[in-house]
Amino acid sequence: MRAGTVGSAAESTAGTAQGDVIAELVDLGDELAAARRVKPEFTAQTQHAYDALFAVAGPVAPAVRRGFAALVARWHGAGAVVEHHARHGADPRLYGDELPADPALRAAVEHLDLITLSPALIQRGDIERLAAAGWGPDEIVVISQVAAYTSFQVRLVEGLRLLGGGAAAPGAALSRPTRGRGRTKSLADTASNGAKRPTAFTQELLAWTAWVPPVAPEDLTEEQKEAFAGKTNDAYFRLLSRLPKLLRARTAVDRALFYTRDGLPRAERELAAAVTSKVNDCVYCASVHARKASQLSKRTADVQRVLDAVLDRDEDWRTGDLAPLSAGQDARWTAVVAFAAALSTTPSSAAPEQVAALRGHGLTDVELVDLVGSVAFFSWANRLMLTLGEPFWPGTEPAA
């Protein structure tokens, strides 16, 4: 831990904010505001997650958390979000053009660069470098959640702005550290736990192992258990339970978005999750949600076609040509896939004509808001799965 970078090690409910930050950041208009009210719990829990991350004392000082978020938002080209955190006390050392002089903060900024722009390139050694700079497990989860939640938040803002008739976002010239450049994605066929690691997209069941120590099952508090109630007691949720208030809100966001009847057909919500995971190159998340999309739509071959699409990647592992993802689909799924893929890029490349195409296929405001939420949520989920651990084939772990 570095002096000046962290706050109290115990979370507190003191200072919890109220309101609706998303509505503050984008002019919704009456129709979109009404569409959002169809799933009030999604909106409320999105705000609770914001409060838990930025308005609650914890392992990293609030000004540092906001400074990190402002930096991530800047890389996304989300000026309104940058300004929001600046107004609320973001540490100015963290979102300017220069890397901070403090070694711990510098290491965190370099890591945030990877989580935001090149999450699929992160490897276990990156976590070890962060720990060597003085960041403990709770703090590493904070850093990861700041980048992941902000990636969710800026896509909600940009997606809703487009639904409201906004123009395409200007291409952002990123001023950023370059640590991610010149890296390559790991193609290792063995995971860090010694199990067999998947190297291609699949609809089969996968498992996941953490690079940061999860809370041991016997050490979970009642608050931590409640934070992921209804989910499996596996390494992923036990790791995220290091910040139980945030995990509780995130679990509720997931449930409010994906486990309700209103809005976009569930199969297409799952399709959007799979598309987002493909763009971000998250094999684990894609396997879960492609499988669900196949089960619900009965279109296994069409879903597999998305997973099998070959995408060209630049030196930061970002993709420009998204057309292969929608190749061979019917007109409606082409529109859904194209918009989901474009909104998933960093910065977003979604455009008004894509929204018009979706409306042309009869999607209502409620369904469109649901589609934006599905992409945004998996922009959050992918960045946690990709940067805090890795997938493996269950049953292939070495004998103890």
Coordinates of C-alpha atoms in Angstrom, one line a residue:
M1 CA 0.0 0.0 0.0
R2 CA 1.2 3.5 -0.8
A3 CA 0.4 6.5 1.4
G4 CA -2.1 8.8 -0.3
T5 CA -3.4 6.1 -2.6
V6 CA -5.6 4.1 -0.2
G7 CA -8.4 4.8 2.3
S8 CA -9.8 2.7 5.1
A9 CA -9.5 -1.0 4.5
A10 CA -13.1 -1.6 5.7
E11 CA -16.1 -0.7 3.5
S12 CA -18.6 1.7 5.1
T13 CA -22.0 2.9 4.0
A14 CA -21.1 6.5 5.0
G15 CA -21.4 9.0 2.2
T16 CA -23.5 6.9 -0.1
A17 CA -24.8 9.1 -3.0
Q18 CA -28.4 9.1 -4.3
G19 CA -29.8 9.8 -7.7
D20 CA -29.4 8.5 -11.3
V21 CA -26.0 9.3 -12.7
I22 CA -26.9 7.8 -16.1
A23 CA -29.8 10.2 -16.5
E24 CA -27.5 13.1 -15.4
L25 CA -25.0 12.1 -18.1
V26 CA -27.4 11.8 -21.1
D27 CA -30.5 13.7 -22.1
L28 CA -33.0 10.8 -22.3
G29 CA -36.2 12.5 -23.4
D30 CA -39.6 11.3 -22.3
E31 CA -39.8 8.2 -24.5
L32 CA -36.4 6.7 -23.4
A33 CA -37.0 7.7 -19.8
A34 CA -40.3 5.7 -20.0
A35 CA -38.5 2.8 -21.6
R36 CA -35.9 2.7 -18.8
R37 CA -38.7 2.6 -16.2
V38 CA -39.9 -0.7 -17.5
K39 CA -36.9 -2.3 -15.7
P40 CA -36.6 0.0 -12.6
E41 CA -34.5 -2.5 -10.7
F42 CA -31.8 -2.4 -13.4
T43 CA -31.7 1.4 -13.2
A44 CA -31.7 1.4 -9.4
Q45 CA -29.0 -1.3 -9.1
T46 CA -26.8 0.4 -11.7
Q47 CA -26.8 3.4 -9.4
H48 CA -26.2 1.3 -6.3
A49 CA -23.1 -0.1 -8.1
Y50 CA -21.9 3.4 -8.8
D51 CA -22.4 4.3 -5.1
A52 CA -20.6 1.3 -3.9
L53 CA -17.6 2.0 -6.1
F54 CA -17.3 5.8 -5.8
A55 CA -19.3 6.9 -2.7
V56 CA -18.3 4.2 -0.1
A57 CA -15.0 4.1 1.8
G58 CA -12.9 1.2 1.0
P59 CA -9.4 -0.1 0.1
V60 CA -8.6 2.7 -2.4
A61 CA -9.3 6.3 -1.6
P62 CA -12.4 7.7 -3.4
A63 CA -10.4 10.5 -5.2
V64 CA -8.1 7.8 -6.6
R65 CA -11.0 5.6 -7.7
R66 CA -12.5 8.6 -9.5
G67 CA -9.2 9.5 -11.1
F68 CA -8.9 6.0 -12.4
A69 CA -12.5 6.2 -13.7
A70 CA -11.9 9.5 -15.4
L71 CA -8.8 8.1 -17.2
V72 CA -10.8 5.0 -18.4
A73 CA -13.6 7.2 -19.6
R74 CA -11.1 9.4 -21.4
W75 CA -9.8 6.4 -23.3
H76 CA -13.4 5.5 -24.2
G77 CA -13.9 9.0 -25.6
A78 CA -16.6 9.7 -23.0
G79 CA -16.0 13.4 -22.2
A80 CA -19.1 13.8 -20.1
V81 CA -18.0 10.9 -17.8
V82 CA -14.5 12.4 -17.4
E83 CA -16.0 15.8 -16.5
H84 CA -18.4 14.1 -14.0
H85 CA -15.6 12.6 -12.1
A86 CA -13.5 15.7 -12.2
R87 CA -16.4 17.7 -10.7
H88 CA -16.6 15.1 -7.9
G89 CA -13.0 15.2 -6.8
A90 CA -11.0 12.9 -9.1
D91 CA -7.3 13.0 -8.4
P92 CA -5.9 15.1 -11.3
R93 CA -2.6 13.2 -11.3
L94 CA -4.4 10.2 -12.9
Y95 CA -6.2 11.3 -16.0
G96 CA -3.8 13.7 -17.7
D97 CA -1.4 13.1 -20.5
E98 CA 1.5 12.0 -18.4
L99 CA 1.9 8.9 -16.3
P100 CA 1.9 9.6 -12.5
A101 CA 5.3 9.8 -10.8
D102 CA 4.3 7.6 -7.9
P103 CA 5.4 4.0 -8.8
A104 CA 2.2 2.4 -7.4
L105 CA -0.1 4.8 -9.2
R106 CA 2.0 4.4 -12.4
A107 CA 1.6 0.6 -12.2
A108 CA -2.1 0.9 -11.7
V109 CA -2.5 3.3 -14.7
E110 CA -0.6 1.0 -16.9
H111 CA -2.8 -1.9 -15.8
L112 CA -5.9 0.1 -16.4
D113 CA -4.8 0.8 -19.9
L114 CA -4.7 -2.9 -20.5
I115 CA -8.0 -3.7 -18.9
T116 CA -9.7 -0.9 -20.8
L117 CA -8.3 -1.3 -24.3
S118 CA -6.6 -4.8 -24.4
P119 CA -8.2 -7.0 -21.8
A120 CA -7.6 -10.2 -23.7
L121 CA -3.8 -9.5 -23.6
I122 CA -3.5 -9.5 -19.8
Q123 CA -1.7 -12.5 -18.3
R124 CA -1.1 -13.6 -14.7
G125 CA 2.3 -11.8 -14.8
D126 CA 0.5 -8.5 -15.1
I127 CA -1.3 -9.2 -11.8
E128 CA 2.0 -10.1 -10.2
R129 CA 3.5 -6.8 -11.4
L130 CA 0.6 -4.9 -9.9
A131 CA 1.1 -6.8 -6.6
A132 CA 4.8 -6.1 -6.7
A133 CA 4.0 -2.4 -7.0
G134 CA 2.3 -2.6 -3.6
W135 CA -1.3 -3.3 -4.4
G136 CA -3.0 -6.0 -2.3
P137 CA -5.8 -8.3 -3.4
D138 CA -8.7 -6.1 -2.3
E139 CA -7.1 -3.1 -4.1
I140 CA -6.5 -5.1 -7.3
V141 CA -10.2 -6.0 -7.3
V142 CA -11.0 -2.3 -6.9
I143 CA -8.8 -1.3 -9.8
S144 CA -10.4 -4.0 -12.0
Q145 CA -13.9 -3.0 -11.0
V146 CA -13.3 0.6 -11.7
A147 CA -12.2 -0.1 -15.3
A148 CA -14.9 -2.7 -15.8
Y149 CA -17.8 -0.7 -14.3
T150 CA -16.7 2.5 -16.2
S151 CA -16.7 0.4 -19.5
F152 CA -20.3 -0.5 -18.6
Q153 CA -21.3 3.0 -17.7
V154 CA -19.9 4.7 -20.8
R155 CA -21.7 2.2 -23.1
L156 CA -25.0 2.9 -21.4
V157 CA -24.5 6.6 -21.9
E158 CA -23.4 6.2 -25.5
G159 CA -26.0 3.7 -26.4
L160 CA -28.9 5.7 -24.9
R161 CA -27.5 8.8 -26.5
L162 CA -27.8 7.1 -29.9
L163 CA -31.2 5.8 -29.2
G164 CA -32.3 9.4 -28.5
G165 CA -31.2 10.5 -31.9
G166 CA -27.6 11.5 -31.2
A167 CA -25.0 11.6 -33.9
A168 CA -22.2 9.1 -34.1
A169 CA -19.4 9.7 -31.6
P170 CA -16.3 11.3 -33.2
G171 CA -13.3 9.1 -33.5
A172 CA -11.3 9.6 -30.4
A173 CA -7.5 10.1 -30.7
L174 CA -6.3 8.3 -27.7
S175 CA -3.5 9.8 -25.6
R176 CA -2.4 6.9 -23.5
P177 CA 0.5 4.8 -22.2
T178 CA 1.7 2.3 -24.7
R179 CA 2.4 -0.7 -22.5
G180 CA -0.2 -2.7 -24.3
R181 CA 1.5 -2.4 -27.7
G182 CA 3.7 -5.0 -29.0
R183 CA 2.2 -7.6 -26.7
T184 CA 0.7 -10.9 -28.0
K185 CA -2.2 -12.9 -26.7
S186 CA -1.3 -16.1 -24.8
L187 CA -2.0 -19.3 -26.8
A188 CA -0.9 -21.5 -23.9
D189 CA -2.9 -24.7 -23.7
T190 CA -2.4 -25.1 -19.9
A191 CA -4.0 -22.7 -17.4
S192 CA -2.3 -21.4 -14.3
N193 CA -3.9 -24.2 -12.2
G194 CA -2.3 -26.9 -14.5
A195 CA -5.6 -27.7 -16.2
K196 CA -6.2 -27.8 -19.9
R197 CA -7.0 -24.4 -21.2
P198 CA -9.4 -23.7 -24.2
T199 CA -7.8 -21.9 -27.1
A200 CA -10.8 -21.5 -29.3
F201 CA -14.4 -20.3 -28.8
T202 CA -16.9 -23.0 -27.8
Q203 CA -20.4 -23.5 -26.6
E204 CA -19.3 -26.3 -24.2
L205 CA -19.2 -25.8 -20.4
L206 CA -16.0 -24.2 -19.1
A207 CA -14.6 -23.5 -15.6
W208 CA -12.5 -20.5 -14.5
T209 CA -9.5 -20.1 -12.2
A210 CA -8.5 -16.9 -10.4
W211 CA -5.1 -15.2 -10.5
V212 CA -6.0 -13.1 -7.4
P213 CA -6.7 -15.1 -4.2
P214 CA -10.5 -15.5 -3.7
V215 CA -12.0 -15.5 -0.2
A216 CA -11.9 -19.1 1.0
P217 CA -15.4 -20.6 1.4
E218 CA -14.9 -21.1 5.1
D219 CA -13.9 -17.4 5.5
L220 CA -16.9 -15.9 3.7
T221 CA -18.9 -13.5 5.8
E222 CA -22.7 -13.5 5.7
E223 CA -22.5 -10.2 3.8
Q224 CA -20.2 -11.7 1.2
K225 CA -22.4 -14.8 0.8
E226 CA -25.5 -12.6 0.3
A227 CA -23.6 -10.5 -2.3
F228 CA -23.8 -13.4 -4.8
A229 CA -26.8 -15.2 -3.5
G230 CA -28.3 -17.3 -6.3
K231 CA -24.9 -17.7 -8.1
T232 CA -22.4 -20.5 -7.7
N233 CA -20.0 -20.4 -4.8
D234 CA -17.0 -20.5 -7.1
A235 CA -13.7 -18.7 -7.3
Y236 CA -15.1 -15.8 -9.5
F237 CA -17.8 -14.7 -7.1
R238 CA -15.7 -15.4 -4.0
L239 CA -13.0 -13.1 -5.5
L240 CA -15.5 -10.3 -6.3
S241 CA -17.0 -10.7 -2.8
R242 CA -13.9 -8.8 -1.5
L243 CA -16.1 -5.8 -2.4
P244 CA -19.5 -7.2 -1.2
K245 CA -21.6 -4.0 -1.6
L246 CA -20.5 -3.7 -5.2
L247 CA -20.9 -7.4 -5.9
R248 CA -24.4 -7.4 -4.4
A249 CA -25.4 -4.5 -6.8
R250 CA -23.7 -6.2 -9.7
T251 CA -25.6 -9.4 -9.1
A252 CA -28.8 -7.5 -8.9
V253 CA -28.1 -5.7 -12.2
D254 CA -27.5 -9.0 -13.9
R255 CA -30.7 -10.5 -12.5
A256 CA -32.8 -7.4 -13.4
L257 CA -31.5 -7.4 -17.0
F258 CA -31.3 -11.0 -18.0
Y259 CA -33.9 -12.8 -15.8
T260 CA -37.0 -10.7 -16.5
R261 CA -39.6 -11.1 -19.2
D262 CA -40.0 -7.5 -20.4
G263 CA -37.9 -6.1 -23.2
L264 CA -35.8 -7.8 -25.9
P265 CA -36.4 -11.5 -26.3
R266 CA -34.1 -13.3 -23.9
A267 CA -32.4 -15.2 -26.7
E268 CA -31.3 -11.9 -28.3
R269 CA -30.1 -10.5 -25.0
E270 CA -27.9 -13.6 -24.7
L271 CA -26.9 -13.2 -28.3
A272 CA -25.8 -9.7 -27.6
A273 CA -23.8 -10.9 -24.6
A274 CA -22.1 -13.5 -26.8
V275 CA -21.3 -11.0 -29.5
T276 CA -19.8 -8.6 -27.0
S277 CA -17.7 -11.4 -25.5
K278 CA -16.5 -12.3 -29.0
V279 CA -15.4 -8.7 -29.7
N280 CA -13.6 -8.6 -26.4
D281 CA -12.2 -12.1 -27.0
C282 CA -13.6 -13.5 -23.7
V283 CA -13.8 -17.3 -24.4
Y284 CA -15.4 -18.0 -21.0
C285 CA -18.3 -15.5 -21.2
A286 CA -18.9 -16.3 -24.8
S287 CA -19.3 -20.0 -24.0
V288 CA -21.9 -19.4 -21.3
H289 CA -24.0 -17.0 -23.3
A290 CA -23.7 -18.5 -26.7
R291 CA -24.9 -21.7 -25.2
K292 CA -27.9 -19.9 -23.6
A293 CA -28.7 -18.1 -26.9
S294 CA -28.7 -21.4 -28.7
Q295 CA -30.9 -23.1 -26.2
L296 CA -33.5 -20.3 -26.2
S297 CA -33.5 -19.5 -29.9
K298 CA -33.0 -23.1 -31.2
R299 CA -30.5 -21.6 -33.7
T300 CA -27.3 -23.3 -32.6
A301 CA -25.7 -23.1 -36.0
D302 CA -26.3 -19.3 -36.3
V303 CA -24.9 -18.7 -32.8
Q304 CA -21.9 -20.8 -33.6
R305 CA -21.4 -18.8 -36.8
V306 CA -20.8 -15.8 -34.6
L307 CA -18.3 -17.6 -32.5
D308 CA -16.4 -18.9 -35.5
A309 CA -16.1 -15.5 -37.2
V310 CA -12.5 -14.6 -37.8
L311 CA -11.7 -11.0 -36.7
D312 CA -8.5 -9.1 -37.7
R313 CA -6.8 -7.6 -34.6
D314 CA -4.5 -4.6 -34.3
E315 CA -1.5 -4.4 -32.0
D316 CA -3.8 -3.6 -29.1
W317 CA -6.0 -6.6 -30.0
R318 CA -8.9 -4.4 -31.1
T319 CA -10.8 -5.2 -34.2
G320 CA -12.0 -2.7 -36.9
D321 CA -13.9 -4.8 -39.4
L322 CA -16.9 -6.3 -37.6
A323 CA -18.7 -7.5 -40.7
P324 CA -17.7 -11.2 -40.2
L325 CA -19.7 -11.4 -37.0
S326 CA -23.1 -10.9 -38.8
A327 CA -22.2 -12.8 -42.0
G328 CA -24.9 -15.4 -42.9
Q329 CA -27.5 -14.2 -40.4
D330 CA -31.1 -13.2 -41.2
A331 CA -31.9 -9.5 -41.4
R332 CA -33.0 -9.0 -37.8
W333 CA -30.0 -10.8 -36.3
T334 CA -27.7 -9.0 -38.7
A335 CA -28.9 -5.7 -37.3
V336 CA -28.7 -6.9 -33.6
V337 CA -25.2 -8.4 -34.1
A338 CA -23.9 -5.3 -36.0
F339 CA -25.1 -2.9 -33.3
A340 CA -23.9 -5.0 -30.4
A341 CA -20.5 -5.5 -31.9
A342 CA -20.1 -1.8 -32.7
L343 CA -21.1 -0.7 -29.2
S344 CA -18.6 -3.2 -27.8
T345 CA -15.6 -1.6 -29.4
T346 CA -13.4 0.9 -27.6
P347 CA -14.2 3.7 -28.2
S348 CA -17.7 2.8 -29.4
S349 CA -18.2 2.7 -33.2
A350 CA -22.0 2.3 -33.0
A351 CA -23.9 4.6 -35.4
P352 CA -27.3 6.1 -35.9
E353 CA -27.9 4.1 -39.1
Q354 CA -27.5 0.9 -37.0
V355 CA -30.2 2.1 -34.6
A356 CA -32.4 2.9 -37.6
A357 CA -31.9 -0.6 -38.9
L358 CA -33.0 -2.0 -35.6
R359 CA -36.1 0.2 -35.5
G360 CA -36.8 -0.9 -39.1
H361 CA -37.1 -4.5 -37.8
G362 CA -39.6 -3.4 -35.3
L363 CA -37.5 -3.1 -32.1
T364 CA -39.2 -0.9 -29.6
D365 CA -37.6 1.6 -27.3
V366 CA -37.9 -0.9 -24.4
E367 CA -36.2 -3.6 -26.5
L368 CA -33.5 -1.2 -27.7
V369 CA -32.7 -0.1 -24.1
D370 CA -32.5 -3.8 -23.2
L371 CA -30.0 -4.4 -26.1
V372 CA -27.8 -1.5 -24.9
G373 CA -27.9 -2.8 -21.4
S374 CA -26.9 -6.3 -22.5
V375 CA -23.9 -5.0 -24.4
A376 CA -22.9 -2.7 -21.6
F377 CA -23.1 -5.4 -18.9
F378 CA -20.9 -7.7 -20.8
S379 CA -18.4 -5.0 -21.4
W380 CA -18.2 -5.0 -17.6
A381 CA -18.2 -8.8 -17.1
N382 CA -15.7 -9.6 -19.9
R383 CA -13.1 -7.2 -18.3
L384 CA -13.3 -9.0 -15.0
M385 CA -13.2 -12.5 -16.4
L386 CA -10.3 -11.7 -18.8
T387 CA -8.1 -9.8 -16.3
L388 CA -8.6 -11.6 -13.0
G389 CA -8.1 -15.2 -14.1
E390 CA -8.6 -17.6 -17.0
P391 CA -10.8 -20.4 -18.3
F392 CA -10.0 -24.1 -18.2
W393 CA -11.7 -27.3 -19.2
P394 CA -13.4 -28.8 -16.1
G395 CA -12.2 -32.2 -15.0
T396 CA -8.6 -31.6 -16.4
E397 CA -7.0 -30.3 -13.2
P398 CA -4.0 -32.2 -12.1
A399 CA -4.6 -34.6 -9.2
A400 CA -3.8 -33.1 -5.8

